[in-house]
Coordinates of C-alpha atoms and ligand atoms in Angstrom, one line a residue:
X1 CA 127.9 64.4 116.4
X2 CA 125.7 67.1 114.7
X3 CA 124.3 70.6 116.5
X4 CA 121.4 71.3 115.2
X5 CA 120.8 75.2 116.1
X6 CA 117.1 76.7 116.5
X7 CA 115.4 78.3 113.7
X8 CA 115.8 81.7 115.0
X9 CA 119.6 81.1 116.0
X10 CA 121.8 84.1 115.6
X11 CA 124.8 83.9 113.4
X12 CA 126.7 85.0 116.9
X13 CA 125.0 81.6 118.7
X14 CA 125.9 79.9 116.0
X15 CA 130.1 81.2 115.9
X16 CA 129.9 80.7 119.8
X17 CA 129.2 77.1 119.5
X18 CA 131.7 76.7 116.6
X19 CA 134.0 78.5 119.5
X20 CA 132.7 75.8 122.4
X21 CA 133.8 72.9 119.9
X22 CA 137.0 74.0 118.4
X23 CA 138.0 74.5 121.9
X24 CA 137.4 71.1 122.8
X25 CA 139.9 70.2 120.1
X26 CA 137.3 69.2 117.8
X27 CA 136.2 70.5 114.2
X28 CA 133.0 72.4 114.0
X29 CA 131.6 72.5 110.3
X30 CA 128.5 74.9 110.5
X31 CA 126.1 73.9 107.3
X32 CA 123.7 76.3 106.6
X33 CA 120.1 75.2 105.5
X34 CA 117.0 75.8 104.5
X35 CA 115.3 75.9 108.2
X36 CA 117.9 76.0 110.1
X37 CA 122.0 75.4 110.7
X38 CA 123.3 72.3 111.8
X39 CA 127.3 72.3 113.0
X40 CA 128.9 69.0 112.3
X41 CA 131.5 67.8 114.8
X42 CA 134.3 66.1 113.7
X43 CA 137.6 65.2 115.0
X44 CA 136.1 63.2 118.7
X45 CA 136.9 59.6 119.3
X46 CA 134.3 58.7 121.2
X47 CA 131.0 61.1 121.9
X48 CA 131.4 64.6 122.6
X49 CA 129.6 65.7 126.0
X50 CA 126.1 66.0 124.9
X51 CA 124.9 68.1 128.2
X52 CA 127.1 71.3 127.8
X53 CA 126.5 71.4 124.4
X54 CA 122.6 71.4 124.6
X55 CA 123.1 74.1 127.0
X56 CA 124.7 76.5 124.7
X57 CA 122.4 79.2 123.4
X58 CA 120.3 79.1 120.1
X59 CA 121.1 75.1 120.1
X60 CA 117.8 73.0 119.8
X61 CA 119.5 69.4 119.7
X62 CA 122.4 67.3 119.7
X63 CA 122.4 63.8 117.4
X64 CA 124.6 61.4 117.2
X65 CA 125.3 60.4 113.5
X66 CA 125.6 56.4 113.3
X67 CA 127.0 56.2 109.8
X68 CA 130.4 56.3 109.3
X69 CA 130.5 59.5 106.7
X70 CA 129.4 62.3 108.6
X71 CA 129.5 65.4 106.4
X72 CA 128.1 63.8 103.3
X73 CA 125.3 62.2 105.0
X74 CA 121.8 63.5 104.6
X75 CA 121.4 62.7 108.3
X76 CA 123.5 65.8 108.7
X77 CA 122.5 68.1 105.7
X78 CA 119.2 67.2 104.1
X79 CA 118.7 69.7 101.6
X80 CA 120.6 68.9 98.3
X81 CA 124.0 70.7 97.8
X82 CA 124.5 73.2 94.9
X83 CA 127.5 74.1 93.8
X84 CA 127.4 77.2 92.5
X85 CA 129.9 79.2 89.9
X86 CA 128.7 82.8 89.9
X87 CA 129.5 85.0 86.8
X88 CA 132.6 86.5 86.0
X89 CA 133.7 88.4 82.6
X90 CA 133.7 85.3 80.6
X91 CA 131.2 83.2 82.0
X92 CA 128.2 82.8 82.5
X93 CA 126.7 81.6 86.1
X94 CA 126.8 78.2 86.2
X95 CA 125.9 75.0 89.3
X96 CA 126.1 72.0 89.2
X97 CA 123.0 70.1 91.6
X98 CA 119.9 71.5 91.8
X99 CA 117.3 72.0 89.4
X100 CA 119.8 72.4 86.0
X101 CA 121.8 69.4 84.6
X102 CA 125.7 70.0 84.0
X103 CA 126.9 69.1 80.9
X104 CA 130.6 68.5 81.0
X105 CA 132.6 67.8 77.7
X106 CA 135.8 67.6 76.1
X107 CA 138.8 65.5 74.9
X108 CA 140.0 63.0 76.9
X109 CA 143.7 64.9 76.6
X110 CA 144.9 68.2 76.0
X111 CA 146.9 67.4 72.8
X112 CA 147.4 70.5 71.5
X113 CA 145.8 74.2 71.2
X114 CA 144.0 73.2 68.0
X115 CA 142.9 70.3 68.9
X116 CA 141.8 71.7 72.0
X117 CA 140.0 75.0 70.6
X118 CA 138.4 72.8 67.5
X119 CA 136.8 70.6 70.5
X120 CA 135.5 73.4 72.7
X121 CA 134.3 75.4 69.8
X122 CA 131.9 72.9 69.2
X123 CA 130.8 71.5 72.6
X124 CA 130.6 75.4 73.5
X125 CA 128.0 75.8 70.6
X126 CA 125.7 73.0 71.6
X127 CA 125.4 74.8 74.9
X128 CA 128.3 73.1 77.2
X129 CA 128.6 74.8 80.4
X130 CA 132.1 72.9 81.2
X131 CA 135.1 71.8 79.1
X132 CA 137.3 69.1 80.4
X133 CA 140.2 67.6 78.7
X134 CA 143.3 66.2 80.8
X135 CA 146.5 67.8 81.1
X136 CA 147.6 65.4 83.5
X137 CA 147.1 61.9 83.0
X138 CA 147.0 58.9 84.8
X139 CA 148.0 55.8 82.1
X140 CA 148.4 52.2 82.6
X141 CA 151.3 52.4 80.4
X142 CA 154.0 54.8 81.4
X143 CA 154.8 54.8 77.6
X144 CA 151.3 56.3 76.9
X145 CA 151.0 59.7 76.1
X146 CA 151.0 61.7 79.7
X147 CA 149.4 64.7 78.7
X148 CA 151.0 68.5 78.3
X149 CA 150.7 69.5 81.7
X150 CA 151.3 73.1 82.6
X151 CA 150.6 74.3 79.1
X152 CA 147.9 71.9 78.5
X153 CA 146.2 74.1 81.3
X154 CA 147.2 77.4 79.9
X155 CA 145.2 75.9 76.6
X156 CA 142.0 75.4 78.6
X157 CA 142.5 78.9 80.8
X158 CA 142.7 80.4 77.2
X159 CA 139.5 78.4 76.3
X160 CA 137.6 79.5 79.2
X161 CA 138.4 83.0 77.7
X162 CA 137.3 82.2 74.5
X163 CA 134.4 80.2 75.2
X164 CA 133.2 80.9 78.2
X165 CA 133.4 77.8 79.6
X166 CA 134.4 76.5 82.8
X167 CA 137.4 74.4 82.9
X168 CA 137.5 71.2 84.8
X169 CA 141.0 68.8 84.6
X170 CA 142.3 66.1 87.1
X171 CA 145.2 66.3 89.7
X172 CA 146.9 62.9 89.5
X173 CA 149.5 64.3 92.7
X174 CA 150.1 66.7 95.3
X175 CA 152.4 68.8 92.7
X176 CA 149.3 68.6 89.7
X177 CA 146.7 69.2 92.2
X178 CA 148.3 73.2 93.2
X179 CA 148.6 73.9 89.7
X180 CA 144.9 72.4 88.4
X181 CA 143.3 74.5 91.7
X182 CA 145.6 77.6 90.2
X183 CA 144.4 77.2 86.8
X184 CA 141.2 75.6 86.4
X185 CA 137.2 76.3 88.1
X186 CA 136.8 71.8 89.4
X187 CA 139.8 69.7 90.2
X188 CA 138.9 66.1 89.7
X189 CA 140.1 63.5 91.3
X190 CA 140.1 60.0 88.9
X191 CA 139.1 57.1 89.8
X192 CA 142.9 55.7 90.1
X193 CA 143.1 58.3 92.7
X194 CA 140.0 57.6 94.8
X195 CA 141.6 56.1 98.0
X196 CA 144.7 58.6 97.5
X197 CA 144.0 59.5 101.3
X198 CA 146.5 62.3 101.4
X199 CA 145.7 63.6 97.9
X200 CA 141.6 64.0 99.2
X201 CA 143.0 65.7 102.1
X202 CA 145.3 68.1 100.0
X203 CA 142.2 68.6 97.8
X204 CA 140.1 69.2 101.5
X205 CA 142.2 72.0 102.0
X206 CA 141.8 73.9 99.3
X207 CA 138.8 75.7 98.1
X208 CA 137.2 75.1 94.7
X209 CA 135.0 72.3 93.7
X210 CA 136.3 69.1 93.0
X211 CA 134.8 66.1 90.9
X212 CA 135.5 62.9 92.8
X213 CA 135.2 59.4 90.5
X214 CA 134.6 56.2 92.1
X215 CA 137.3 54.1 92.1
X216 CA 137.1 50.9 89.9
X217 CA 135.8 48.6 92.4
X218 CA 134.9 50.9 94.9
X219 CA 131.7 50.6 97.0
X220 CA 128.9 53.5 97.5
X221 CA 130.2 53.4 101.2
X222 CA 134.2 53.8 100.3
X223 CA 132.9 56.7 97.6
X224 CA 131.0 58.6 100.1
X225 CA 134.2 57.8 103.1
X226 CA 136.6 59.2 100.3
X227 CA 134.2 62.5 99.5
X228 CA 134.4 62.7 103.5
X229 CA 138.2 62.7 103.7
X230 CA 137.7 66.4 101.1
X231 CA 134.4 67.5 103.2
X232 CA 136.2 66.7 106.7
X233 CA 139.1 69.5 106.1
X234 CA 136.5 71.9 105.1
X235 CA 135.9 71.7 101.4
X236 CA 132.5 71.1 101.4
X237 CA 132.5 71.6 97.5
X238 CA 132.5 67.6 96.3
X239 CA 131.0 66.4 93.2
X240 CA 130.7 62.9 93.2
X241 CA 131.4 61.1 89.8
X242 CA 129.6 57.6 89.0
X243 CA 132.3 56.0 86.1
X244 CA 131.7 52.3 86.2
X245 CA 133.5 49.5 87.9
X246 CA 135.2 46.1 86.9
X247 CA 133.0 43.3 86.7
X248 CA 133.3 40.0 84.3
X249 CA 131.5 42.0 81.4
X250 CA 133.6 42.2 78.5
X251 CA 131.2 43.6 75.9
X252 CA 131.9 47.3 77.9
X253 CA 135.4 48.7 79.1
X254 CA 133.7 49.1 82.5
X255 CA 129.9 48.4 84.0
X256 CA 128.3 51.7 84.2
X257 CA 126.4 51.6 87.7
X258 CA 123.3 53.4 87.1
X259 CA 121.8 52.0 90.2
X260 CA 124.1 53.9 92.3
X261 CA 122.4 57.1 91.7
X262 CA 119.4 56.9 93.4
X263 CA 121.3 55.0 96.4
X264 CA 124.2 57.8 96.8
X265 CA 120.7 60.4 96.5
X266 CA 119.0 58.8 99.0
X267 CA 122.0 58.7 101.4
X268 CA 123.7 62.1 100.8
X269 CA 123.3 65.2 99.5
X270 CA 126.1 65.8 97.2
X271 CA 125.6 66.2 93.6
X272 CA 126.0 63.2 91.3
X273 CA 127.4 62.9 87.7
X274 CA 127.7 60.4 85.1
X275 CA 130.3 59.5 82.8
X276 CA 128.9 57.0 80.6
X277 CA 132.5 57.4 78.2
X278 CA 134.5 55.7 80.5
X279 CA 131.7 53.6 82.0
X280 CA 131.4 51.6 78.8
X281 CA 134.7 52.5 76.9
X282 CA 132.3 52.5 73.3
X283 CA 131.4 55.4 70.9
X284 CA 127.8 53.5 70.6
X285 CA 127.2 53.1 74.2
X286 CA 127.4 56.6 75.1
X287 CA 124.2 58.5 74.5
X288 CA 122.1 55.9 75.1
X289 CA 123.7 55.8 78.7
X290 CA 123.6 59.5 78.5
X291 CA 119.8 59.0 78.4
X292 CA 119.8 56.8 80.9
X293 CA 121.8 58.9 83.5
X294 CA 119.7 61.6 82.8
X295 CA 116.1 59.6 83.3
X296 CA 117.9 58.0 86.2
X297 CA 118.2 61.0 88.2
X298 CA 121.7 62.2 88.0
X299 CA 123.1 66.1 87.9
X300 CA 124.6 66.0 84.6
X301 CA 126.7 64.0 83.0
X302 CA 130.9 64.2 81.7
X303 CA 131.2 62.8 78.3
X304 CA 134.8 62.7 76.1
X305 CA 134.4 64.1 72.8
X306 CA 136.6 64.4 69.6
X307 CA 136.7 65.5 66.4
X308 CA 139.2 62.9 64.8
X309 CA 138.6 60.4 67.8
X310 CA 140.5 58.0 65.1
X311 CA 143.8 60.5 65.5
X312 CA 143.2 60.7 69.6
X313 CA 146.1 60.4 71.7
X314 CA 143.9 58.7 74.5
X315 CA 140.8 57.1 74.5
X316 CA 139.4 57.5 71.0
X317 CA 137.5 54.4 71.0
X318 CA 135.0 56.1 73.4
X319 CA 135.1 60.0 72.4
X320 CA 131.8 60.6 70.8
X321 CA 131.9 63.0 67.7
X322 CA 131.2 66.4 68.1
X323 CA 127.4 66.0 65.8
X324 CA 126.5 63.0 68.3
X325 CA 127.1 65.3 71.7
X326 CA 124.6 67.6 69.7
X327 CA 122.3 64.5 69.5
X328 CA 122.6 63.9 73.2
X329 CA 122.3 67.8 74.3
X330 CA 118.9 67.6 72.5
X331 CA 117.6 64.3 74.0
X332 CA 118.7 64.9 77.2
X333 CA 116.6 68.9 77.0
X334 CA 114.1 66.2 75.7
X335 CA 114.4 64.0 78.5
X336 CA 114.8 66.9 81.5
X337 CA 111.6 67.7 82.0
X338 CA 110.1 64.8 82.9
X339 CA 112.2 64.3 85.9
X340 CA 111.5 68.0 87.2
X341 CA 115.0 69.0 85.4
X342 CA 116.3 71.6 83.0
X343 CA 119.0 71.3 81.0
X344 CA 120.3 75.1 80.5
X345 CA 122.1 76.1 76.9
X346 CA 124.7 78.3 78.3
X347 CA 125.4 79.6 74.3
X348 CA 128.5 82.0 74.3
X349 CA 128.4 84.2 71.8
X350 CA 132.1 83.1 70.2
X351 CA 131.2 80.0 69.9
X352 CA 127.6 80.0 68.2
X353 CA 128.4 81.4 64.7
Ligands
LIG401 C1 139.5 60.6 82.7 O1 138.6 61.2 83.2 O2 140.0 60.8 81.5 C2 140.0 59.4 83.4 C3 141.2 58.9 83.4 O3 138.9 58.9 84.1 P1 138.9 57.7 85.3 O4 139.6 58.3 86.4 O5 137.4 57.6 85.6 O6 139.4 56.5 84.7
LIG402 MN1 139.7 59.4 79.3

């Protein structure tokens, strides 16, 4: 069910009918838009009754949402979310939706703290706004290299520092996710982990932005019902994350479904990013997916890069080189404009000698 309060509703109203729900044992999430506030209702079984509610002051109407994600829908927010990251000492303000494309890069692991600075260094310089690199990783092989953990993310803290830019690393349990919400500015949550029901509730709980990936044979419905499990405890901070699914293809690691962007845009109104280095698995493949993302619609896009991808502990075969993400930074502020984006060149000073 969704409250949709009058125009002119006052922020008391609107906390009195939050009040009125959460007394019914329900959960009220008030979403503030452009015109007006609407107040999701979650939590009810059946419907809630319609007639009290509509008597409430400031409220203008009561809908029933049909769809099974509530929170994500546009039905109940129809403006476009925007995260945004407002600036601190080191960095500069950032978002991620909206008008400016994201631009998240960095090595697939944390290997060590040169590795790790040569990498940001350079991504920083071509005007990255995000570094990612994992510190915690989920392998198919337990005998694969698991990543550094803890100090992996006191690397990237120190590279925020550095470089000013803001760190994003994926939680793989309950234990990684405290630490990566301690340490880092987006939590993401890989695709192994999509349909970890009591992770995305941990993650719910807690309040920075996370980077959801769809799972490897997920559908746009079970994407949007996981982002719902984070929104429905109150983090309404979800970036959804297209990284291509399993199909019979075997010229690509995965099939990068580009066709899911304007489906998940037309159905909610959480930002979308693509990640055309896991979606394909090749060096080759990446920037002119990059492109494509970009043309296609999406926010941004999450790319792995390395500057001895040969040497890489993980995922090397698909780590673009640091003079190709240069390549891709310029087409895509080629590309930008033409679908009513900018791509901003958030150049700290460090990092553009
Ligand atoms: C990663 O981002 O390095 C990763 C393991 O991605 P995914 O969860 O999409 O496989
Ligand atoms: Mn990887």
């Amino acid at each position: 069910m969704l409250v949709v309060m009058k125009a002119q509703a006052t922020p008391e109203q609107i906390q009195a009918v939050c009040e009125y729900i959460e007394q019914l044992g329900f959960r009220a999430h008030p979403l503030p838009g452009a015109q007006r506030t609407a107040i999701g209702i979650t939590g009810n079984q059946g419907e809630v009754n319609r007639g009290n509610l509509e008597e409430l002051s400031g409220v203008a109407e009561v809908i029933r949402v049909s769809k099974a994600y509530k929170l994500a829908s546009r039905d109940v927010k129809e403006e476009d979310t925007v995260i945004r990251f407002p600036k601190t000492a080191t960095c500069a303000e950032a978002s991620i939706g909206g008008r400016d494309l994201a631009i998240v890069a960095g090595p697939c692991s944390i290997e060590n703290r040169n590795q790790a600075f040569a990498i940001a260094e350079q991504v920083a310089a071509a005007g990255a706004q995000f570094f990612r690199g994992g510190a915690y990783k989920p392998r198919t092989s337990p005998y694969a290299f698991q990543g550094l953990g803890l100090e992996g993310l006191r690397i990237m803290a120190e590279i925020r520092d550095s470089y000013g830019l803001r760190i994003v690393t994926e939680a793989i349990d309950s234990e990684s996710l405290d630490l990566v919400a301690e340490w880092a500015d987006v939590i993401q949550i890989g695709a192994r982990n999509m349909q970890n029901f009591s992770l995305l509730k941990h993650a719910g709980r807690l309040r920075k932005p996370v980077l959801l990936k769809r799972g490897l044979s997920a559908t746009l419905e079970e994407l949007l019902m996981s982002a719902e499990y984070i929104l429905s405890e109150g983090n309404y901070e979800v970036i959804l994350c297209e990284r291509g699914v399993r199909t019979f293809t075997d010229h690509t690691r995965n099939t990068l479904d580009l066709s899911i962007i304007p489906a998940i845009q037309r159905l909610s109104h959480l930002p979308i990013l693509v990640d055309p280095s896991h979606g394909t698995g090749r060096r080759d493949s990446v920037l002119p997916m990059a492109r494509a993302a970009i043309a296609t619609g999406a926010d941004g896009v999450l790319v792995e890069v390395h500057h001895q991808p040969d040497k890489a502990l993980s995922d090397g075969p698909q780590s673009i080189y640091p003079s190709q993400f240069v390549t891709m930074m310029d087409e895509i502020e080629q590309i930008a404009p033409i679908v009513g984006r900018h791509l901003p060149r958030c150049i700290h000073v460090d990092a553009a000698v």
